[in-house]
CSV table of N, CA and C in Angstrom, one decimal:
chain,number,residue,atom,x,y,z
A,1,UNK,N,158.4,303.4,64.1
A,1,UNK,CA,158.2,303.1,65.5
A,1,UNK,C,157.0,302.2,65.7
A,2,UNK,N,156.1,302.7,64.8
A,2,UNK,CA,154.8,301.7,65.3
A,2,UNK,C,155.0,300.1,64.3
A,3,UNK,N,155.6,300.3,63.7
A,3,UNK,CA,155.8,298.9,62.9
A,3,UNK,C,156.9,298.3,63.7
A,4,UNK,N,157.5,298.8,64.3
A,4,UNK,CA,158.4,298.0,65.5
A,4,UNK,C,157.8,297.5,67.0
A,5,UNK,N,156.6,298.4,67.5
A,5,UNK,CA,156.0,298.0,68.5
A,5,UNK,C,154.7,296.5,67.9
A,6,UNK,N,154.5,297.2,66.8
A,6,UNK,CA,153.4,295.8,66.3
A,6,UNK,C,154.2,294.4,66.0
A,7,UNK,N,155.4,294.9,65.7
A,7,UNK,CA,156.5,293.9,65.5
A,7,UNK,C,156.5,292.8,66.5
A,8,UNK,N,156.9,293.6,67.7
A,8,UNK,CA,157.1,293.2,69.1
A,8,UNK,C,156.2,292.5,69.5
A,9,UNK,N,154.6,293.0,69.4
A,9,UNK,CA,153.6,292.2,69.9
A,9,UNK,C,153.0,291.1,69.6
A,10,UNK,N,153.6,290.8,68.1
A,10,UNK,CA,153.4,289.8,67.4
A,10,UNK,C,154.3,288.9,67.5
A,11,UNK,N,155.7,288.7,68.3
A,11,UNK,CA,157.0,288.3,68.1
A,11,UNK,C,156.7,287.0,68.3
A,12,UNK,N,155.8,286.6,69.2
A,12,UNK,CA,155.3,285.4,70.1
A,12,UNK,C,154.4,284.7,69.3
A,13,UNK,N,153.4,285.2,69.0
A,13,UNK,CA,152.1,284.8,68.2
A,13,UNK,C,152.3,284.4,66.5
A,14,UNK,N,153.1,285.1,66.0
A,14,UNK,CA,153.5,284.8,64.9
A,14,UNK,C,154.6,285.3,64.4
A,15,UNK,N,155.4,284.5,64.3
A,15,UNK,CA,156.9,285.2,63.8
A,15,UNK,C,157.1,285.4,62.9
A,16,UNK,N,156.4,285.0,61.4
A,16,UNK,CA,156.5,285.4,60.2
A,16,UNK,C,156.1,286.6,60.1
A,17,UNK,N,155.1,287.1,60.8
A,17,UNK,CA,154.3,288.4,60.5
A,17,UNK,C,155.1,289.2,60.9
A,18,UNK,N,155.5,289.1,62.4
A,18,UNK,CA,156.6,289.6,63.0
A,18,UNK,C,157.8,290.0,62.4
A,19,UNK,N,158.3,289.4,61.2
A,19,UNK,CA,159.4,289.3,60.8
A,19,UNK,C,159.7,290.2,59.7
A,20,UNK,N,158.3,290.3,58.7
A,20,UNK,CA,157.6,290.7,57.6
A,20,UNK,C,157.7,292.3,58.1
A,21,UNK,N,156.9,292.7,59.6
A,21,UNK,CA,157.0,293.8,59.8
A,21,UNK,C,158.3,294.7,60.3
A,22,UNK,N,158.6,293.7,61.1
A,22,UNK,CA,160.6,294.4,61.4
A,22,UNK,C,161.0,294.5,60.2
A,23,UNK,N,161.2,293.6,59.4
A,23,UNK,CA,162.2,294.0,58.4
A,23,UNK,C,161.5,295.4,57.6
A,24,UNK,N,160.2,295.5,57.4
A,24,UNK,CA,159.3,296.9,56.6
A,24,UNK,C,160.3,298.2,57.5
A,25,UNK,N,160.0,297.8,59.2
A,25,UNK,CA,160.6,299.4,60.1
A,25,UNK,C,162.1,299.4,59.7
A,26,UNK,N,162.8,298.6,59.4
A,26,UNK,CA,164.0,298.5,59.0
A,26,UNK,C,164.4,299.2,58.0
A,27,UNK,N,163.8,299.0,56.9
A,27,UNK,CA,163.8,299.6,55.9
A,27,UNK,C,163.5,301.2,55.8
A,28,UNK,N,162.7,301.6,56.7
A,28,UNK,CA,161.9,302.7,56.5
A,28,UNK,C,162.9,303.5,57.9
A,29,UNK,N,163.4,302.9,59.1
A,29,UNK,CA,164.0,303.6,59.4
A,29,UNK,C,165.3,302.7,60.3
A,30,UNK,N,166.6,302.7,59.2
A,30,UNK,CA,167.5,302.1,59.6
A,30,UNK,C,168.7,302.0,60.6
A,31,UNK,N,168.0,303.4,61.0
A,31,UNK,CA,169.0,303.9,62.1
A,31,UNK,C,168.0,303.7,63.7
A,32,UNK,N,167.2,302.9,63.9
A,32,UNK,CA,166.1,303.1,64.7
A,32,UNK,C,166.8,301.9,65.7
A,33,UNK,N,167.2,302.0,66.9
A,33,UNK,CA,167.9,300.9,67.2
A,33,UNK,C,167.4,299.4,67.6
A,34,UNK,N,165.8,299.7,68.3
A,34,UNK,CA,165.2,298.1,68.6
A,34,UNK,C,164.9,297.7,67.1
A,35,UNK,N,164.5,298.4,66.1
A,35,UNK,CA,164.0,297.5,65.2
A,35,UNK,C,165.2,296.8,64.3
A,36,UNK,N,166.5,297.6,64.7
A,36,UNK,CA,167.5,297.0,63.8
A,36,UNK,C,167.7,295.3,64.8
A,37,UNK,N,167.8,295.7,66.0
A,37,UNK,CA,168.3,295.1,66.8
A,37,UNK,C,167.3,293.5,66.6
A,38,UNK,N,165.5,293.6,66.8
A,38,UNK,CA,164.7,293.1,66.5
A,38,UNK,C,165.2,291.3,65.1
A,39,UNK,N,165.6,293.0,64.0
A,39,UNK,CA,165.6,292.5,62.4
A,39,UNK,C,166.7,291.6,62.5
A,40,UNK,N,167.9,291.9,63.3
A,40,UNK,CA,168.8,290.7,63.4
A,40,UNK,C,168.7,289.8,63.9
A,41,UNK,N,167.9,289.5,65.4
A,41,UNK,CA,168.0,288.6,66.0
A,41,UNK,C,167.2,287.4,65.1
A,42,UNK,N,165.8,287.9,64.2
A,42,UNK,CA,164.9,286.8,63.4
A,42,UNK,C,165.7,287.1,62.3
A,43,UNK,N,166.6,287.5,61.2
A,43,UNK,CA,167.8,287.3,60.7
A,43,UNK,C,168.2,285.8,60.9
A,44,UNK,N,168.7,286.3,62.0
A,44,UNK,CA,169.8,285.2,62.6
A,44,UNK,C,169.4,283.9,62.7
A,45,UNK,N,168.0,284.0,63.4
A,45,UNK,CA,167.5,283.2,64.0
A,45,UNK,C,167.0,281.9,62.4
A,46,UNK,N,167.1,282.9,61.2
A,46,UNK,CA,166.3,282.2,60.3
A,46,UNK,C,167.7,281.6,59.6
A,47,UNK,N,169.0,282.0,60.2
A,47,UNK,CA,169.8,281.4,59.2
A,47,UNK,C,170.6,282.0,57.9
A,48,UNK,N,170.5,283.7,58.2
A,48,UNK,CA,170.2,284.5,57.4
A,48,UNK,C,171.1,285.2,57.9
A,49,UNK,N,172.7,285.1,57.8
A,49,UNK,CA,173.5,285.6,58.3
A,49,UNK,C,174.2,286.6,57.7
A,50,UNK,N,174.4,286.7,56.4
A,50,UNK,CA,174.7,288.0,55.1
A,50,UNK,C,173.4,288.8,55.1
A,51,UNK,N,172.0,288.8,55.4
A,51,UNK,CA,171.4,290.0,55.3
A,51,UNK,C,171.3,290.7,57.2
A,52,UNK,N,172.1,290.2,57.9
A,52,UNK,CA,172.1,290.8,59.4
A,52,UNK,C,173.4,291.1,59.1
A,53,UNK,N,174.3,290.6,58.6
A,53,UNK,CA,175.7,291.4,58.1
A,53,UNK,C,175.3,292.6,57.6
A,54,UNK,N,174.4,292.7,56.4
A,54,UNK,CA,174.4,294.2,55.8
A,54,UNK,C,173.7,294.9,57.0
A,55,UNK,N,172.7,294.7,57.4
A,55,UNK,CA,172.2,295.6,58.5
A,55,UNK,C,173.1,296.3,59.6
A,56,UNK,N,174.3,295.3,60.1
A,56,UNK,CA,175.5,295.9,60.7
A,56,UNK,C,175.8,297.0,59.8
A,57,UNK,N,176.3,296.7,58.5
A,57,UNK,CA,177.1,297.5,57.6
A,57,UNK,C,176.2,299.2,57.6
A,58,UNK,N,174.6,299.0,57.3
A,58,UNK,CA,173.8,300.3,57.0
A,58,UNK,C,174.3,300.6,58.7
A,59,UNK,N,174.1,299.7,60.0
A,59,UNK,CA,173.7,300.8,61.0
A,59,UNK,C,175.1,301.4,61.2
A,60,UNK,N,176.6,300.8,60.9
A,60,UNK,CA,178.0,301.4,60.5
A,60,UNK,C,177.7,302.6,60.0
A,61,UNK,N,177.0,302.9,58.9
A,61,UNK,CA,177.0,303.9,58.0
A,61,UNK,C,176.4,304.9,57.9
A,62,UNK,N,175.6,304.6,59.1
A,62,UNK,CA,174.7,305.6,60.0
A,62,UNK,C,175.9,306.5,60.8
A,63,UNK,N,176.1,305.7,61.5
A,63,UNK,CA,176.8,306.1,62.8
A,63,UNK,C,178.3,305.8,63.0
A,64,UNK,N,179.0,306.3,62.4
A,64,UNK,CA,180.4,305.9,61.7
A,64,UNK,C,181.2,306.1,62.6
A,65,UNK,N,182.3,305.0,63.1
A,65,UNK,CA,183.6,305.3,63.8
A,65,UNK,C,184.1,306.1,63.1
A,66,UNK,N,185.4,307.2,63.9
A,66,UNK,CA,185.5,308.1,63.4
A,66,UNK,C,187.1,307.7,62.8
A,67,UNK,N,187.6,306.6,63.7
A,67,UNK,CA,188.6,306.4,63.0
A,67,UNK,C,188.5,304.8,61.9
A,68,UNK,N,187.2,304.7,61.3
A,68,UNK,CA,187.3,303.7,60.4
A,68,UNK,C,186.4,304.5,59.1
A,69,UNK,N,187.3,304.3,58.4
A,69,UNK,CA,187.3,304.5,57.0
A,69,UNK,C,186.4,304.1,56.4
A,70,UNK,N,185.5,302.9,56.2
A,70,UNK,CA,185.4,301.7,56.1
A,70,UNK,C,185.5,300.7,56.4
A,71,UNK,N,183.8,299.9,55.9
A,71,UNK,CA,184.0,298.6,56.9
A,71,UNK,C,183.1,297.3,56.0
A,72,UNK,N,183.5,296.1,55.7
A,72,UNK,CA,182.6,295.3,55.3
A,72,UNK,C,182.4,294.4,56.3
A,73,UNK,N,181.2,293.9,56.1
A,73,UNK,CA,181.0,292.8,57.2
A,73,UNK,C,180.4,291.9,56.0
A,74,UNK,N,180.9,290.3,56.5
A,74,UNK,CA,181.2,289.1,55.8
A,74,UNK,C,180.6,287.9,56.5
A,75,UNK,N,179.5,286.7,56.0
A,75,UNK,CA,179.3,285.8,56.9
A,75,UNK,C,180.5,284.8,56.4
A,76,UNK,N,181.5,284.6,57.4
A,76,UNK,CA,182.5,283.4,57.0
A,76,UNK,C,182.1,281.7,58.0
A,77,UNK,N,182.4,280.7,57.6
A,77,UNK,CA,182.0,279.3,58.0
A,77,UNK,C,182.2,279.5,59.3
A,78,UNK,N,181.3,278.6,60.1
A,78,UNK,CA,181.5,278.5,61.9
A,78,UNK,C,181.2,277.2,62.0
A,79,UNK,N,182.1,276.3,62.7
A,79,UNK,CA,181.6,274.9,63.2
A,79,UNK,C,180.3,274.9,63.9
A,80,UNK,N,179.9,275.5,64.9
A,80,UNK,CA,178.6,275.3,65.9
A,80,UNK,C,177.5,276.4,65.2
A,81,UNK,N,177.9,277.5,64.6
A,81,UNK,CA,176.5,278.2,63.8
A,81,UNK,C,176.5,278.3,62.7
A,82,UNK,N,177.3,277.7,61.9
A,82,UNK,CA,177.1,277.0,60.3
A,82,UNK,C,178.2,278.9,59.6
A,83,UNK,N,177.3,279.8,59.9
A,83,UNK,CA,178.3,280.9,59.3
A,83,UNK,C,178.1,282.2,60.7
A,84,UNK,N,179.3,282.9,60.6
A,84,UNK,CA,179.2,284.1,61.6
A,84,UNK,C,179.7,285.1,61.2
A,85,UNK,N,179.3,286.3,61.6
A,85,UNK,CA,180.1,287.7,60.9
A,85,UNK,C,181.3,287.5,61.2
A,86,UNK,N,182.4,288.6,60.1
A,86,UNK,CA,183.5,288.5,60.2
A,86,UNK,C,183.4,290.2,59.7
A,87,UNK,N,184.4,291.0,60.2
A,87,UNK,CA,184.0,292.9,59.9
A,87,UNK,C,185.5,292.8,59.3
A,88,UNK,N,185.6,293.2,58.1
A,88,UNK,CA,186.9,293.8,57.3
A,88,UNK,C,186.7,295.0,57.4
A,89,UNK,N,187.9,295.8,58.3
A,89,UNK,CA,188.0,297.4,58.6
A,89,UNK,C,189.2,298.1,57.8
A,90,UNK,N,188.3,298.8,56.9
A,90,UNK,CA,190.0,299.8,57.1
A,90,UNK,C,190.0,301.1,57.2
A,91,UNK,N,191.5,301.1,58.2
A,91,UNK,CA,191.4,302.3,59.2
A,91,UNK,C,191.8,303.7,58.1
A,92,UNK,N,191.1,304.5,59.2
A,92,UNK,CA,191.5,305.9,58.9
A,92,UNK,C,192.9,306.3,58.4
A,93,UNK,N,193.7,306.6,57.1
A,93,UNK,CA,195.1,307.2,57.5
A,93,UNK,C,195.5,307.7,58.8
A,94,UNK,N,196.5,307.7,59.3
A,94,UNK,CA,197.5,308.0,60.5
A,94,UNK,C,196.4,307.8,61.6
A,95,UNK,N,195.3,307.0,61.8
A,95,UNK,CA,194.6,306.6,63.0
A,95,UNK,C,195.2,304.8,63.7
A,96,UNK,N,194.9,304.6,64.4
A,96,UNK,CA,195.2,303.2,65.1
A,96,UNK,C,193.8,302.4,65.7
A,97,UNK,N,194.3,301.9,65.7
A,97,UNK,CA,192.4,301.1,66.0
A,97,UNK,C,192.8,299.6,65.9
A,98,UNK,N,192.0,298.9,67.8
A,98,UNK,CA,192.2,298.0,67.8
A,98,UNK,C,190.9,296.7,67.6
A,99,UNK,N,190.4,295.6,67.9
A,99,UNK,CA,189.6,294.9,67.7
A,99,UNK,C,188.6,295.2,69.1
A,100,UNK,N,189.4,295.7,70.0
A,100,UNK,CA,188.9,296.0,71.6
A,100,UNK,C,188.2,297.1,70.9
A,101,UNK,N,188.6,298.1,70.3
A,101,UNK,CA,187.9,299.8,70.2
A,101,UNK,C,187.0,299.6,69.7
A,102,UNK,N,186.9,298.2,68.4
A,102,UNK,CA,185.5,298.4,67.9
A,102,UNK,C,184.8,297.8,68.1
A,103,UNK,N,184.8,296.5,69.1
A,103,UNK,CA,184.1,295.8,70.0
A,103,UNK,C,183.4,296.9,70.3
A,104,UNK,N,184.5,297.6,71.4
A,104,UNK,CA,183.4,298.8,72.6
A,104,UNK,C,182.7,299.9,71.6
A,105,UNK,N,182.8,300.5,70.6
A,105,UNK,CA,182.1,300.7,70.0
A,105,UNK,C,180.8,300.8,69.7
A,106,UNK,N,181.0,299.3,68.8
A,106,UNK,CA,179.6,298.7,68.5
A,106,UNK,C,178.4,297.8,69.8
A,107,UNK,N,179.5,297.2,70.9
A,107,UNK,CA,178.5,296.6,72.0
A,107,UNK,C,177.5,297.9,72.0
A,108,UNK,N,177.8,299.0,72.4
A,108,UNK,CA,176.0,299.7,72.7
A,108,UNK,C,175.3,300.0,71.1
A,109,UNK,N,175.4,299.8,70.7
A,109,UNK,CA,175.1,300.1,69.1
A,109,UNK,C,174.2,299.1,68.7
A,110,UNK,N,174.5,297.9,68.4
A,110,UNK,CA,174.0,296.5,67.8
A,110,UNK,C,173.6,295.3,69.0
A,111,UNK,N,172.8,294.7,68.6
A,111,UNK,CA,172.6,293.3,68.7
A,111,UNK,C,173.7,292.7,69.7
A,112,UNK,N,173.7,291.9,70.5
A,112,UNK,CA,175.2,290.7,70.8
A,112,UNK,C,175.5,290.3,69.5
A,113,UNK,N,173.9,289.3,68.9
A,113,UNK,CA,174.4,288.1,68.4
A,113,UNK,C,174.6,288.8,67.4
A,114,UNK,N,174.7,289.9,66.8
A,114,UNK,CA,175.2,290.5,65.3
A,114,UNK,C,177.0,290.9,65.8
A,115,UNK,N,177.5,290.8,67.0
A,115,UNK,CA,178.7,291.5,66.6
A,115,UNK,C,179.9,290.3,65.8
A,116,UNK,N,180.2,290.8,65.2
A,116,UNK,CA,181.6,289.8,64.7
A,116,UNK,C,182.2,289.2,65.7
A,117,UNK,N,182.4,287.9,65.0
A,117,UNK,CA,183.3,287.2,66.3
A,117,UNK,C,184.9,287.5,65.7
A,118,UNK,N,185.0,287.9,65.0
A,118,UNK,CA,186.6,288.6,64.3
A,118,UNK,C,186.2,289.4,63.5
A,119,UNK,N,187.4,290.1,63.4
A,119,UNK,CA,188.0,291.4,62.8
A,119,UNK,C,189.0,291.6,61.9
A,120,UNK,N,189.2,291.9,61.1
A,120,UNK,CA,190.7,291.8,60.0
A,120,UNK,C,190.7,293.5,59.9
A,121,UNK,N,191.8,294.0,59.9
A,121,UNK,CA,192.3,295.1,59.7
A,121,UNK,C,192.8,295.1,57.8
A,122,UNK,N,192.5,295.7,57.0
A,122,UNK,CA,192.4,295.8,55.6
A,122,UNK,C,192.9,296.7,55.1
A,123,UNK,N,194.1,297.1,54.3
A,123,UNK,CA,194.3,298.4,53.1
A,123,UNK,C,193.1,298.9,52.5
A,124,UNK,N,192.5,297.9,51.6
A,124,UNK,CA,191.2,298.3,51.2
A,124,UNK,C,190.2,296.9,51.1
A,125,UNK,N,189.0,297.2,50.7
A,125,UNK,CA,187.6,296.5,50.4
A,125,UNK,C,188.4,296.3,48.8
A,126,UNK,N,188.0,295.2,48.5
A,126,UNK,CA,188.1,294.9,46.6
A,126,UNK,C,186.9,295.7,46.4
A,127,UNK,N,186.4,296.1,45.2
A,127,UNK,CA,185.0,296.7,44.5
A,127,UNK,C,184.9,296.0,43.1
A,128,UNK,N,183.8,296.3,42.8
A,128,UNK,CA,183.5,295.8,41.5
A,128,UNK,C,183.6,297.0,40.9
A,129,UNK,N,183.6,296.4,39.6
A,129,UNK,CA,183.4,298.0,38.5
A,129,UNK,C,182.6,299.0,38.4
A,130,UNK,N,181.7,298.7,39.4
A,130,UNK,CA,180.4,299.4,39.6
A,130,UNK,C,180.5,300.5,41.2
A,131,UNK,N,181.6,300.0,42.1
A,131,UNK,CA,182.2,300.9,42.8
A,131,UNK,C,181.5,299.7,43.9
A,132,UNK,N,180.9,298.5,44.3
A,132,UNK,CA,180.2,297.8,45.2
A,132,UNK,C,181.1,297.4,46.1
A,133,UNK,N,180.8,296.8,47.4
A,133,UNK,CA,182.1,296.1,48.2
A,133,UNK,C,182.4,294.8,47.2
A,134,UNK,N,183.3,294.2,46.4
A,134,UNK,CA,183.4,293.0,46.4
A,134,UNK,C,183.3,291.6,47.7
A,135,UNK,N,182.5,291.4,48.2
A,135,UNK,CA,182.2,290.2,49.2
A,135,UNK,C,182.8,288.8,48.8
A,136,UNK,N,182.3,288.4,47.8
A,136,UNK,CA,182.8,287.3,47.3
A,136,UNK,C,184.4,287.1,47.4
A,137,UNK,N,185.2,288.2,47.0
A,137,UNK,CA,186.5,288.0,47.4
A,137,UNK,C,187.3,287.8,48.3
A,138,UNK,N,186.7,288.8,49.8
A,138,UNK,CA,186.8,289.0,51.1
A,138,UNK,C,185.9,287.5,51.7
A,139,UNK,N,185.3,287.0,51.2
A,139,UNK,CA,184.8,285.5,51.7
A,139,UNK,C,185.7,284.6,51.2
A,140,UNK,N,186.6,284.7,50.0
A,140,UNK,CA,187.4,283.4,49.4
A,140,UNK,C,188.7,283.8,50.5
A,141,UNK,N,189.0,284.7,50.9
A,141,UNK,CA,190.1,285.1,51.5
A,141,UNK,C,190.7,284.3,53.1
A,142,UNK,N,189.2,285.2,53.3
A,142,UNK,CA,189.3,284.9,55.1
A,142,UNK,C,188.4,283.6,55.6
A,143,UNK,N,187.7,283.2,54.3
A,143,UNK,CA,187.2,281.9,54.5
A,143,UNK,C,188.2,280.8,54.6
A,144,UNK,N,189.2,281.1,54.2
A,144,UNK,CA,190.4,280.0,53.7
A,144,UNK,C,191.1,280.3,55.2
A,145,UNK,N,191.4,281.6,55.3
A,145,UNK,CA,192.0,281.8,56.2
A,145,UNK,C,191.9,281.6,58.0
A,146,UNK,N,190.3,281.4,57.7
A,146,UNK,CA,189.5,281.0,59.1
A,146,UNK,C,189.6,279.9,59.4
A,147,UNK,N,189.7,278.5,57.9
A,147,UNK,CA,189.9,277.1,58.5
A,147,UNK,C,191.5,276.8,58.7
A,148,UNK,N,192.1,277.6,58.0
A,148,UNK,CA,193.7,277.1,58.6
A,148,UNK,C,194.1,277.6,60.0
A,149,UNK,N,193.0,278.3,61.1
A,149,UNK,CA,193.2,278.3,61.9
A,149,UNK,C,192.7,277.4,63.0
């Protein structure tokens, strides 16, 4: 909390230091919501759109929809912001879940500019041998799949 208020007071004056210190409260407490909220916007702001992805993903993991199973979040290409989240969900067995439910969800939860501007509903996440989300795959996927729309 206090590395998030010093955060804050610095946001103006210097935003490296600023940035240095959110991301420290971030780390130390990931479920804390101004400093997540904070850590994405200078994230974002730096161009840094796969490490405000994972931060979606930990505060997900914190605070888990009850009907999503899992969830990866993905920076895929955007004409006007170069890359934007994309959330691969997959649902609970025998639950239903729409793009709207986890919109309303996450709006009080996260950031604006961290929510996904799309959603894919998924069987599963690919992993690596090591049990990790595979990303790279889920990027070749829906990245292909974002420009043919």
């Amino acid at each position: 909390v206090l590395l998030t208020a010093r955060a804050q007071a610095l946001d103006e004056i210097d935003r490296d230091q600023a940035r240095k210190l959110i991301l420290e409260a971030v780390k130390l407490a990931p479920d804390l919501v101004p400093a997540a909220a904070m850590a994405g916007r200078r994230l974002a702001e730096a161009g840094e759109q796969r490490k405000a992805a994972r931060s979606l993903e930990e505060a997900w993991k914190i605070n888990p929809h009850p009907d999503i199973a899992e969830a990866a979040v993905i920076a895929i290409p955007h004409e006007k912001w170069v890359e934007r989240p994309l959330a691969c969900v997959v649902v609970r067995p025998g639950a239903e879940l729409t793009r709207e439910a986890v919109l309303a969800y996450l709006e009080p939860r996260v950031a604006k500019w961290w929510l996904p501007d799309a959603y894919e509903f998924i069987d599963q996440i690919p992993r690596t041998s090591t049990g990790k989300f595979l990303k790279s795959k889920l990027r070749e996927e829906f990245a292909a799949r974002n420009r043919a729309r």
